[in-house]
PDB file of C-alpha atoms and ligand atoms in Angstrom:
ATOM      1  CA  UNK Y  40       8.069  10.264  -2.385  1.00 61.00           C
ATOM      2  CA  UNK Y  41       5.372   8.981  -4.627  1.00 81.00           C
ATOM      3  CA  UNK Y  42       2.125   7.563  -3.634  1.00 91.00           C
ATOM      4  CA  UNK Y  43      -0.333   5.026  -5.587  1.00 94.00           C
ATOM      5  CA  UNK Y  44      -3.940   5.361  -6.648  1.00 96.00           C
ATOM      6  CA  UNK Y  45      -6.652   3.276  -6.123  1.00 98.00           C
ATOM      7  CA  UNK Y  46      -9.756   3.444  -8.091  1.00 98.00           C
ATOM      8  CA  UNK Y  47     -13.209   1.530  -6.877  1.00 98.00           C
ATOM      9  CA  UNK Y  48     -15.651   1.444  -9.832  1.00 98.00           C
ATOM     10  CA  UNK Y  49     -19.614  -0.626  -9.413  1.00 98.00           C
ATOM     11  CA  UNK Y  50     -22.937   0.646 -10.146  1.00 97.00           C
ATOM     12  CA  UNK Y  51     -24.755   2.927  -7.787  1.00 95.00           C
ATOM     13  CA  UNK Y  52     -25.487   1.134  -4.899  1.00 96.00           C
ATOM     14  CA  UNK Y  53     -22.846  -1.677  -4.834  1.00 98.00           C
ATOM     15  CA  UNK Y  54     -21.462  -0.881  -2.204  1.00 97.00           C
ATOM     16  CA  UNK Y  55     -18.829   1.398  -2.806  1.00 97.00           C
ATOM     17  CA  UNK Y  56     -19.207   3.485   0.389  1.00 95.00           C
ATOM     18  CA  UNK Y  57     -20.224   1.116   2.829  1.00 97.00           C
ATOM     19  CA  UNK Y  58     -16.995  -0.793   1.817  1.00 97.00           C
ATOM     20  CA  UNK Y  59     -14.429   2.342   2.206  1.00 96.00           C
ATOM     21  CA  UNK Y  60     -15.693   3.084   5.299  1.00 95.00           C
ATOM     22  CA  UNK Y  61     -15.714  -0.332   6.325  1.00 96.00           C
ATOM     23  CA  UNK Y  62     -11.941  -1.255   5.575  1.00 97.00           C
ATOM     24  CA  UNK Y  63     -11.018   2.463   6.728  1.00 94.00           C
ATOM     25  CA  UNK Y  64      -9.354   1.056   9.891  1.00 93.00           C
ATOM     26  CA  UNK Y  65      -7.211  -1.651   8.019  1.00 93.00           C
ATOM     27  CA  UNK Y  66      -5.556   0.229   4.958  1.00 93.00           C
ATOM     28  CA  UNK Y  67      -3.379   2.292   7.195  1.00 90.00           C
ATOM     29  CA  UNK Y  68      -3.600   6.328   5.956  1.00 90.00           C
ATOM     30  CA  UNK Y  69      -4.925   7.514   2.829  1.00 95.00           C
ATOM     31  CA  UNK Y  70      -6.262  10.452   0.982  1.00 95.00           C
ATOM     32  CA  UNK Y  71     -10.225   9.775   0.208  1.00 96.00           C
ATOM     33  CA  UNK Y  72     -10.454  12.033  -2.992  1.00 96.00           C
ATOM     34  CA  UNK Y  73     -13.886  13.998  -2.412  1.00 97.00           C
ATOM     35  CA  UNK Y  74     -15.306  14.931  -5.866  1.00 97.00           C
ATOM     36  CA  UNK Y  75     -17.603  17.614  -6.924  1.00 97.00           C
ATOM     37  CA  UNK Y  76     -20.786  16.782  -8.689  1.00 98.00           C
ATOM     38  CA  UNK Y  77     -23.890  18.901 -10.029  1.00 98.00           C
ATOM     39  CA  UNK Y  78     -26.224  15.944  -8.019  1.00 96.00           C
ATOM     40  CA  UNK Y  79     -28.260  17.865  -5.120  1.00 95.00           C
ATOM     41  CA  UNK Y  80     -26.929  16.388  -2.139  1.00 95.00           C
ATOM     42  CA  UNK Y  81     -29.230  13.353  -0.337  1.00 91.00           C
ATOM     43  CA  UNK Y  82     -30.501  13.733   3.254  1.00 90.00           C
ATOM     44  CA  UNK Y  83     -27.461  13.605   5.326  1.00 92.00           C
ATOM     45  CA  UNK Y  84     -25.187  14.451   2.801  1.00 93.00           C
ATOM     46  CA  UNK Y  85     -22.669  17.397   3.732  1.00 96.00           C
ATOM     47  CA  UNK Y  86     -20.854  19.623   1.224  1.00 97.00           C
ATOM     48  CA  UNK Y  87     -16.906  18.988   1.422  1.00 95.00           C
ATOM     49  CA  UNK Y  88     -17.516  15.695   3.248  1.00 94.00           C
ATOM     50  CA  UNK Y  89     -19.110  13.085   0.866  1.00 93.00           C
ATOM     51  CA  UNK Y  90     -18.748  15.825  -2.173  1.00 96.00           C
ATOM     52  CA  UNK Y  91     -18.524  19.147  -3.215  1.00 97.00           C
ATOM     53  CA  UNK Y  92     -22.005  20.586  -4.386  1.00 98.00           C
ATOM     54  CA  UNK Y  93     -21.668  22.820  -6.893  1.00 98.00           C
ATOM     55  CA  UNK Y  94     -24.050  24.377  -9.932  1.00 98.00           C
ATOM     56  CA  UNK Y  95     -23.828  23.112 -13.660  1.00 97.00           C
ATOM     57  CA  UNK Y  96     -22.151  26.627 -14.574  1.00 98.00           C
ATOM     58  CA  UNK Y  97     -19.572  26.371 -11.708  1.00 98.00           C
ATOM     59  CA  UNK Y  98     -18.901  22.948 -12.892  1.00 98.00           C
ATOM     60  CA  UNK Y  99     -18.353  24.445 -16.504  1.00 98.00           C
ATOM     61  CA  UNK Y 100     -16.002  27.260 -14.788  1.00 98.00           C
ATOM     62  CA  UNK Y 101     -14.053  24.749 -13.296  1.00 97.00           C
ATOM     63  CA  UNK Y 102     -14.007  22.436 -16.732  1.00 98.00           C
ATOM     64  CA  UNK Y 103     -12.754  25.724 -18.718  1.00 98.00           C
ATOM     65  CA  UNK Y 104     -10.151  26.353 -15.653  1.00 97.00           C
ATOM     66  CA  UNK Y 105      -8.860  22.754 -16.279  1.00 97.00           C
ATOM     67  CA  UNK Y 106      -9.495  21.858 -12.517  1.00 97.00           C
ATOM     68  CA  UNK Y 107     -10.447  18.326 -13.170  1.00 97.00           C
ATOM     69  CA  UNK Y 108      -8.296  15.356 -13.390  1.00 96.00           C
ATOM     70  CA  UNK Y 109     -11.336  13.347 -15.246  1.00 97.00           C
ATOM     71  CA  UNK Y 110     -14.804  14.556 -14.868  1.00 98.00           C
ATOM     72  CA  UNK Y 111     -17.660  12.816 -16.780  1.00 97.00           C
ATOM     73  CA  UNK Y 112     -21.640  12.839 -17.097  1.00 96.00           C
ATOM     74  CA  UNK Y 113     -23.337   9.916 -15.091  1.00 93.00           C
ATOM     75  CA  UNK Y 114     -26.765   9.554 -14.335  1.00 89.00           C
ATOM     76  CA  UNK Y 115     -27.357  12.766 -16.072  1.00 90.00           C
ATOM     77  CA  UNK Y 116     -25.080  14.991 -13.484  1.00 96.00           C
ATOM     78  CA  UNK Y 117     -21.635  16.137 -13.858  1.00 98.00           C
ATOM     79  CA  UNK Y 118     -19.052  14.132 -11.386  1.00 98.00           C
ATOM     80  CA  UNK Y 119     -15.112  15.071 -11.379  1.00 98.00           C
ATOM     81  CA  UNK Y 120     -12.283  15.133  -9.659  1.00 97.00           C
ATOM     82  CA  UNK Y 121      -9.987  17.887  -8.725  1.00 96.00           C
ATOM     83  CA  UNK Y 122      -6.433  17.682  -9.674  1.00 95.00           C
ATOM     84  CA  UNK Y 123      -4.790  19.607  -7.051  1.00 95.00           C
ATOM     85  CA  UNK Y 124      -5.801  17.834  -3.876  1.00 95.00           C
ATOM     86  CA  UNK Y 125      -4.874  14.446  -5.337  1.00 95.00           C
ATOM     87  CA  UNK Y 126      -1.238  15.559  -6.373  1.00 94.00           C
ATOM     88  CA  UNK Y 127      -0.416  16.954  -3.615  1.00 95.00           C
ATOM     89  CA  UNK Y 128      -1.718  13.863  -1.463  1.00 95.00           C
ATOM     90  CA  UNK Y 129       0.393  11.861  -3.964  1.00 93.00           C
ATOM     91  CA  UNK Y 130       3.478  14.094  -3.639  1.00 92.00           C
ATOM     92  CA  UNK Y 131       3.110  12.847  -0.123  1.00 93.00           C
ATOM     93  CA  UNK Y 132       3.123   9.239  -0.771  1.00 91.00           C
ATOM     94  CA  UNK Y 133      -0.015   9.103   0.184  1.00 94.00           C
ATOM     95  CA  UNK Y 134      -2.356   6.187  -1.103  1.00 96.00           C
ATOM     96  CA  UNK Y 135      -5.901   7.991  -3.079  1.00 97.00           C
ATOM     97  CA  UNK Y 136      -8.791   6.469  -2.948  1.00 97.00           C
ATOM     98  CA  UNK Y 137     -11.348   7.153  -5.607  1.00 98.00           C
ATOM     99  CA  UNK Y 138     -15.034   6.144  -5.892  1.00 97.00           C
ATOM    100  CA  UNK Y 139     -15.623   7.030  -9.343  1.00 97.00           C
ATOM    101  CA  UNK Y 140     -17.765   5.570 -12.409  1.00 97.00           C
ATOM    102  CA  UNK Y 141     -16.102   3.010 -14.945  1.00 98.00           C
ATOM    103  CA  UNK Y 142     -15.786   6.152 -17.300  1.00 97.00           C
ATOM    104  CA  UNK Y 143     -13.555   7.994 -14.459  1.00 97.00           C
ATOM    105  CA  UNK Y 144     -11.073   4.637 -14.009  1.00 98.00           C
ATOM    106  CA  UNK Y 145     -10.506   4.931 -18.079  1.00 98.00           C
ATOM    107  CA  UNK Y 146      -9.446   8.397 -17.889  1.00 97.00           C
ATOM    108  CA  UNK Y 147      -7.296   7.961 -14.426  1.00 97.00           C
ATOM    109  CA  UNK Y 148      -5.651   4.827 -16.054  1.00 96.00           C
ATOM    110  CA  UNK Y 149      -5.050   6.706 -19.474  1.00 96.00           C
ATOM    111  CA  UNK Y 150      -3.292   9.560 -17.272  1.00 94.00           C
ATOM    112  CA  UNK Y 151      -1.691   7.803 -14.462  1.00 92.00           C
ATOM    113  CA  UNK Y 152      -0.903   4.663 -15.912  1.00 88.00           C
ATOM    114  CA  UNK Y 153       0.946   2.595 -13.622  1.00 88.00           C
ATOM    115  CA  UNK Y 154       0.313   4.437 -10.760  1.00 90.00           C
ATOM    116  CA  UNK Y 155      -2.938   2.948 -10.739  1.00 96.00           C
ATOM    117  CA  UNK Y 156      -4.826  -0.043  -9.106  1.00 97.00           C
ATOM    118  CA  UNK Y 157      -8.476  -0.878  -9.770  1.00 98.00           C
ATOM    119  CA  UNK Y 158     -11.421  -2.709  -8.386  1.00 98.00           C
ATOM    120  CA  UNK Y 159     -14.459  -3.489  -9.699  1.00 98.00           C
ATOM    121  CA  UNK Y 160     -17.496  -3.801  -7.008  1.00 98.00           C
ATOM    122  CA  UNK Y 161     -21.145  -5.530  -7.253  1.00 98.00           C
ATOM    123  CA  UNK Y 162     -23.562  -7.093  -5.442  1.00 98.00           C
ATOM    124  CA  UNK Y 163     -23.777 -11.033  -6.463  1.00 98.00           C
ATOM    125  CA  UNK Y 164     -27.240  -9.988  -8.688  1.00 98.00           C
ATOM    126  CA  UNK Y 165     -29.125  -7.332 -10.253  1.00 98.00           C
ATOM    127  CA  UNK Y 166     -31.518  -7.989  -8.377  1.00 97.00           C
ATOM    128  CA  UNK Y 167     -29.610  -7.913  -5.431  1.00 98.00           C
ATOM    129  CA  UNK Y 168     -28.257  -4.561  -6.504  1.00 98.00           C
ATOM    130  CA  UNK Y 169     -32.121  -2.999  -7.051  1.00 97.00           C
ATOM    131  CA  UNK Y 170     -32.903  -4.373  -3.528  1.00 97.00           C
ATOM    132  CA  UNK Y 171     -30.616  -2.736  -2.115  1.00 97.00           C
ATOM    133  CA  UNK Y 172     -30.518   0.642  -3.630  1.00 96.00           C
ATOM    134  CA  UNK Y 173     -34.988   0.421  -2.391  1.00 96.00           C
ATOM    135  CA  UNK Y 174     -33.748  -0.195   0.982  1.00 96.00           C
ATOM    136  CA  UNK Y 175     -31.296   2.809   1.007  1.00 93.00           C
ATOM    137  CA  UNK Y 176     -34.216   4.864   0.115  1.00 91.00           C
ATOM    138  CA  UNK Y 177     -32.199   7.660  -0.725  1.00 89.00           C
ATOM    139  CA  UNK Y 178     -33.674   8.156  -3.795  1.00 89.00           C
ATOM    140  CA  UNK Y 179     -36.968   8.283  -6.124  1.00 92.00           C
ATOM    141  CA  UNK Y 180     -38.058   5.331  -7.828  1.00 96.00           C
ATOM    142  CA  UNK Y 181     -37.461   7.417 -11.112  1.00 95.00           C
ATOM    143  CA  UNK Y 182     -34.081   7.553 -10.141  1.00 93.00           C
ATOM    144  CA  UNK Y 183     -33.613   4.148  -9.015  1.00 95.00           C
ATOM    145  CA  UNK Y 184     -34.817   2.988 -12.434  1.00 96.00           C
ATOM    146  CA  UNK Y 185     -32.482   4.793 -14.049  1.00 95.00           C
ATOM    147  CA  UNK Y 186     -29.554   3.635 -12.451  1.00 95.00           C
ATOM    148  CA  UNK Y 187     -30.445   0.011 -12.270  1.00 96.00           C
ATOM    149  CA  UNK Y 188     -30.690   0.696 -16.315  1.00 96.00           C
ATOM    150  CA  UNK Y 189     -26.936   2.099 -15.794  1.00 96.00           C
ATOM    151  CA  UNK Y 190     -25.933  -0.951 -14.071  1.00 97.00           C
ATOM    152  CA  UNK Y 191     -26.701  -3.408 -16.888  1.00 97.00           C
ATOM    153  CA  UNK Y 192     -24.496  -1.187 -19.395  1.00 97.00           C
ATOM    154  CA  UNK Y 193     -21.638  -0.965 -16.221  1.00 97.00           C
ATOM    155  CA  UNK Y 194     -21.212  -4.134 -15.557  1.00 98.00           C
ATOM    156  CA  UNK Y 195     -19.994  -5.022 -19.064  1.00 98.00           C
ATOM    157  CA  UNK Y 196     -16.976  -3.032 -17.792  1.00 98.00           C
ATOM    158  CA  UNK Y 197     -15.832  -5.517 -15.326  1.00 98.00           C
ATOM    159  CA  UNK Y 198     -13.159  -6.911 -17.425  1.00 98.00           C
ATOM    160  CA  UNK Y 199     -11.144  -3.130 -17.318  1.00 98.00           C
ATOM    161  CA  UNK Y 200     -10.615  -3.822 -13.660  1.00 98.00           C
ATOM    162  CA  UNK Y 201      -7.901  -5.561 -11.921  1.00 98.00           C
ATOM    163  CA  UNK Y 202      -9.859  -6.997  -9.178  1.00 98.00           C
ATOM    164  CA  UNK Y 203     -13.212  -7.766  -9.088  1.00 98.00           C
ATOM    165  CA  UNK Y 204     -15.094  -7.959  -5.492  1.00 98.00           C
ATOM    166  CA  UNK Y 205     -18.412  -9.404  -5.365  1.00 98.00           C
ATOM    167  CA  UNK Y 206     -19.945  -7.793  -2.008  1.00 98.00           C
ATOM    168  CA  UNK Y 207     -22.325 -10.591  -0.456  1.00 98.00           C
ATOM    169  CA  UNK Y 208     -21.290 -10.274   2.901  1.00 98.00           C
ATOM    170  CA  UNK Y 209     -19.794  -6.990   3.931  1.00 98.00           C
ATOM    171  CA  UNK Y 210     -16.882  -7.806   6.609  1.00 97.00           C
ATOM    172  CA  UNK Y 211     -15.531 -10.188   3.274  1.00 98.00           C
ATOM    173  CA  UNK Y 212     -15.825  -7.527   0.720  1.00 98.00           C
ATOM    174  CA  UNK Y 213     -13.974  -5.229   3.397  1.00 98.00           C
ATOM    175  CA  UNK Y 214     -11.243  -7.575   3.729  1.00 98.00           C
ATOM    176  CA  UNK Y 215     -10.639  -8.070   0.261  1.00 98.00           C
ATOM    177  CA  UNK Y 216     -10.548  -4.523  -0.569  1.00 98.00           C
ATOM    178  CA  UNK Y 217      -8.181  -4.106   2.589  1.00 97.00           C
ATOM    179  CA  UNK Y 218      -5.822  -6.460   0.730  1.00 97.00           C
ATOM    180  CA  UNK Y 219      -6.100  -4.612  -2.470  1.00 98.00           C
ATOM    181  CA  UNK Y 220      -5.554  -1.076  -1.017  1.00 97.00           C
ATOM    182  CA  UNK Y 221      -2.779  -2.742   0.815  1.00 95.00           C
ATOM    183  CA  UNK Y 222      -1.122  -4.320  -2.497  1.00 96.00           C
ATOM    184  CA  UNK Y 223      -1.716  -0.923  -4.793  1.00 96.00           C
ATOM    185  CA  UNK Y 224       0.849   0.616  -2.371  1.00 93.00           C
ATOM    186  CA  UNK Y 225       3.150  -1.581  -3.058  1.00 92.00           C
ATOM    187  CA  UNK Y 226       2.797  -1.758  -6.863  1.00 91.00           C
ATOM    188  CA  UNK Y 227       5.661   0.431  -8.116  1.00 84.00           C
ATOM    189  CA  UNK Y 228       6.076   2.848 -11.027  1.00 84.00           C
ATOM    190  CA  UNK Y 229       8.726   2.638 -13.668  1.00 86.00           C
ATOM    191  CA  UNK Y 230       9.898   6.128 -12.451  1.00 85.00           C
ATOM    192  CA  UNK Y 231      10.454   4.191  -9.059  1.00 85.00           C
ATOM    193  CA  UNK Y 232      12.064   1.026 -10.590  1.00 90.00           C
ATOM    194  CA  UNK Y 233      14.530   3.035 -12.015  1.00 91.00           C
ATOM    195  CA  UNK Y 234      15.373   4.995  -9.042  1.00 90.00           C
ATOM    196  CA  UNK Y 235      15.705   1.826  -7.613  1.00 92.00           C
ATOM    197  CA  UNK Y 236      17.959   0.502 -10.133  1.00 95.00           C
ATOM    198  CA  UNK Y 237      20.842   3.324 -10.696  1.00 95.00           C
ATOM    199  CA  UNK Y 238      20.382   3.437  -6.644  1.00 95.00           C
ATOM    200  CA  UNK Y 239      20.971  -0.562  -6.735  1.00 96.00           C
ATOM    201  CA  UNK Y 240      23.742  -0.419  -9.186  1.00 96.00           C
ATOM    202  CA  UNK Y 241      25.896   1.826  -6.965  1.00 91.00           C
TER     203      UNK Y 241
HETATM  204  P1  ADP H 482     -22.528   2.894  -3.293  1.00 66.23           P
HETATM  205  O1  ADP H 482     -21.622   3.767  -2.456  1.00 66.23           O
HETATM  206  O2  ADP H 482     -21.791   1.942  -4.155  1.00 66.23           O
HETATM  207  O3  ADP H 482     -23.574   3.649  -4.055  1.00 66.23           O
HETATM  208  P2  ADP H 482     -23.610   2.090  -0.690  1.00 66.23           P
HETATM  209  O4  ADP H 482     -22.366   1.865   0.098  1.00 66.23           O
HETATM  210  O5  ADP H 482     -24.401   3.326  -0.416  1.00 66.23           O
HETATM  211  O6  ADP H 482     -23.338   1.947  -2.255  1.00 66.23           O
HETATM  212  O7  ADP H 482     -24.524   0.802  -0.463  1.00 66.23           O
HETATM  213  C1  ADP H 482     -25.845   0.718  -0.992  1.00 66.23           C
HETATM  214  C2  ADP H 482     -26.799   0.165   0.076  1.00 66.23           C
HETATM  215  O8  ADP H 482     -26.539  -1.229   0.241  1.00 66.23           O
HETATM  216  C3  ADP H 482     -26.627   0.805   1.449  1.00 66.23           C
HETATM  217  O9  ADP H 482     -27.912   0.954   2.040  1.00 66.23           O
HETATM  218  C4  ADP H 482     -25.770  -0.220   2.202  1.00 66.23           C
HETATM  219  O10 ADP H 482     -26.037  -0.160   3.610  1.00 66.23           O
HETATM  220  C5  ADP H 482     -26.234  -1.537   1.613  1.00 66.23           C
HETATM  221  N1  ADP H 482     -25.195  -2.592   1.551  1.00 66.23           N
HETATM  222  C6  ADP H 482     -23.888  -2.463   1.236  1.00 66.23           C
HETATM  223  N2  ADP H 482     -23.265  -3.666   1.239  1.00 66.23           N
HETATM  224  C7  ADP H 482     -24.211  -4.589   1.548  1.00 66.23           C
HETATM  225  C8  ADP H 482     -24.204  -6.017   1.717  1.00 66.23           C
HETATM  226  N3  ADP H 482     -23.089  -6.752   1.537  1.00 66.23           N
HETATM  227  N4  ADP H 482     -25.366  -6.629   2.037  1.00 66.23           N
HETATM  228  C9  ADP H 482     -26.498  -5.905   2.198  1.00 66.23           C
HETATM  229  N5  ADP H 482     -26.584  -4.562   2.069  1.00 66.23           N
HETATM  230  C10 ADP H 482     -25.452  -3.901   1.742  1.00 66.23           C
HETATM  231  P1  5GP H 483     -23.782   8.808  -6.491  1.00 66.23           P
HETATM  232  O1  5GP H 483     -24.665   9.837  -7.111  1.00 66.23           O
HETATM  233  O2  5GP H 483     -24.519   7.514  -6.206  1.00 66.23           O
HETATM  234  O3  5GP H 483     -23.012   9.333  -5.310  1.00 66.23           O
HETATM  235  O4  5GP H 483     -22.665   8.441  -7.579  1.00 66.23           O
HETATM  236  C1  5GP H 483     -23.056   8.045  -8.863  1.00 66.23           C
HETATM  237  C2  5GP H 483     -21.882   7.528  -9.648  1.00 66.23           C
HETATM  238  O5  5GP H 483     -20.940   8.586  -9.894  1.00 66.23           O
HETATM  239  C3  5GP H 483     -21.086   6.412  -8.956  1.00 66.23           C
HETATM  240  O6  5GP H 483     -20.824   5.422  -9.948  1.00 66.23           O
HETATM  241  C4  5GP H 483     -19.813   7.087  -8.550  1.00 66.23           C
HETATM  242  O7  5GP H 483     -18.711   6.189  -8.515  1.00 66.23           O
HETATM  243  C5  5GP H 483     -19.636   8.094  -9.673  1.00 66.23           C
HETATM  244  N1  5GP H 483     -18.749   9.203  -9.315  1.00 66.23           N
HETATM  245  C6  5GP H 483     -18.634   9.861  -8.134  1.00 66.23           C
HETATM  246  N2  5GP H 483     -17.680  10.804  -8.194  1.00 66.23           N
HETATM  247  C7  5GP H 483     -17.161  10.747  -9.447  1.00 66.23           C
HETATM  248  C8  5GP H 483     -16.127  11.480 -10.113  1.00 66.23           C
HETATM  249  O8  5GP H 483     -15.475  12.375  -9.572  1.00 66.23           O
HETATM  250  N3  5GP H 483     -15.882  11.145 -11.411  1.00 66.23           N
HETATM  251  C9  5GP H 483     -16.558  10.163 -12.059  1.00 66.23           C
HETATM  252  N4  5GP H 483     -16.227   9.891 -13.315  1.00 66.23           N
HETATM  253  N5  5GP H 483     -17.539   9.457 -11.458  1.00 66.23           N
HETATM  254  C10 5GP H 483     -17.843   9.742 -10.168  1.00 66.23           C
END
């Protein structure tokens, strides 16, 4: 049994989140892949649930151990993801979800090829997005600032994706990533086509 991947890529504050946990209901089971990250966590934030929190030497450790799948700098904080969990979830045909940065999805898709879908999310502005990540208030205007700067760099990325959603409304958004995660487990492999052929041929 083999399972598909599905990255979501968008600046900070697109939407990412609110979108997965939206659609949750409608993409039938998957494996959310929970990274680790050097960020502290923000209020309401619980280790092993929205990531694991680790130090910048324990992320090293785990760099050296060659834990990670992809891992990358953003923001100024270490974000990867283990490659255990995510095998094994695919060994189970499960569908993975990842909400990683546009560097991430270039590393997955170098590695995983064609087991990989990808979306691309924003907001319909900049504006929009800077709005919105004020209204989250989750985080200093220092660090706002810095990742609406991010955004204007990410969003050049766009074209890398296979879908793009633009998240105005969110029950829309939801529904077209529904669709997405829906299609990426159908999108087969070329280790599965050809099981499928010699299987066909007999
Ligand atoms: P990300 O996970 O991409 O960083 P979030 O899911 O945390 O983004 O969303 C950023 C903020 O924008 C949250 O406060 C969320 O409630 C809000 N939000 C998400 N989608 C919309 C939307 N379509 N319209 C208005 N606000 C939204
Ligand atoms: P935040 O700090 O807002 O949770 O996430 C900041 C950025 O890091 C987002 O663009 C998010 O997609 C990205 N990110 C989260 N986890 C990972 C990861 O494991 N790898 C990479 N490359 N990026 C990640």
């Amino acid at each position: 049994m083999q399972g598909a991947i599905l990255v979501l890529s968008g600046p900070s504050g697109a939407g990412k989140s609110t979108i997965i946990n939206n659609a949750s209901e409608n993409i039938g089971e998957y494996y959310f892949s929970i990274s680790t990250t050097t960020r502290k966590p923000r209020e309401g934030e619980k280790n092993g649930v929205d990531y694991y929190f680790v130090t910048h030497e324990e992320f090293e450790e785990g760099i050296k151990a060659g834990e990670f799948l992809e891992y990358a700098t953003v923001h100024g904080n270490y974000y990867g993801t283990s490659l255990k969990p995510v095998n094994d979830a695919l060994s189970q045909g499960k569908l993975v979800i990842f909400d990683i940065d546009i560097q991430g999805h270039r590393l997955v898709r170098a590695k995983m090829g064609d087991f990989v879908t990808s979306a691309f999310i924003t907001p319909p502005t900049l504006r929009e997005l800077e709005k919105r990540l004020y209204a989250r208030a989750t985080d200093d205007t220092s660090i706002i600032e810095r990742r609406v700067e991010n955004a204007k760099e990410e969003i050049k990325a766009i074209g890398e994706f296979d879908f793009v959603i633009i998240n105005d409304e969110i029950p829309k958004a939801s529904n077209q990533f529904a669709t997405i995660a829906n299609a990426a487990r159908l999108k087969q492999n070329s280790d599965e086509l050809e099981n499928f052929v010699k299987f066909w041929q007999n």
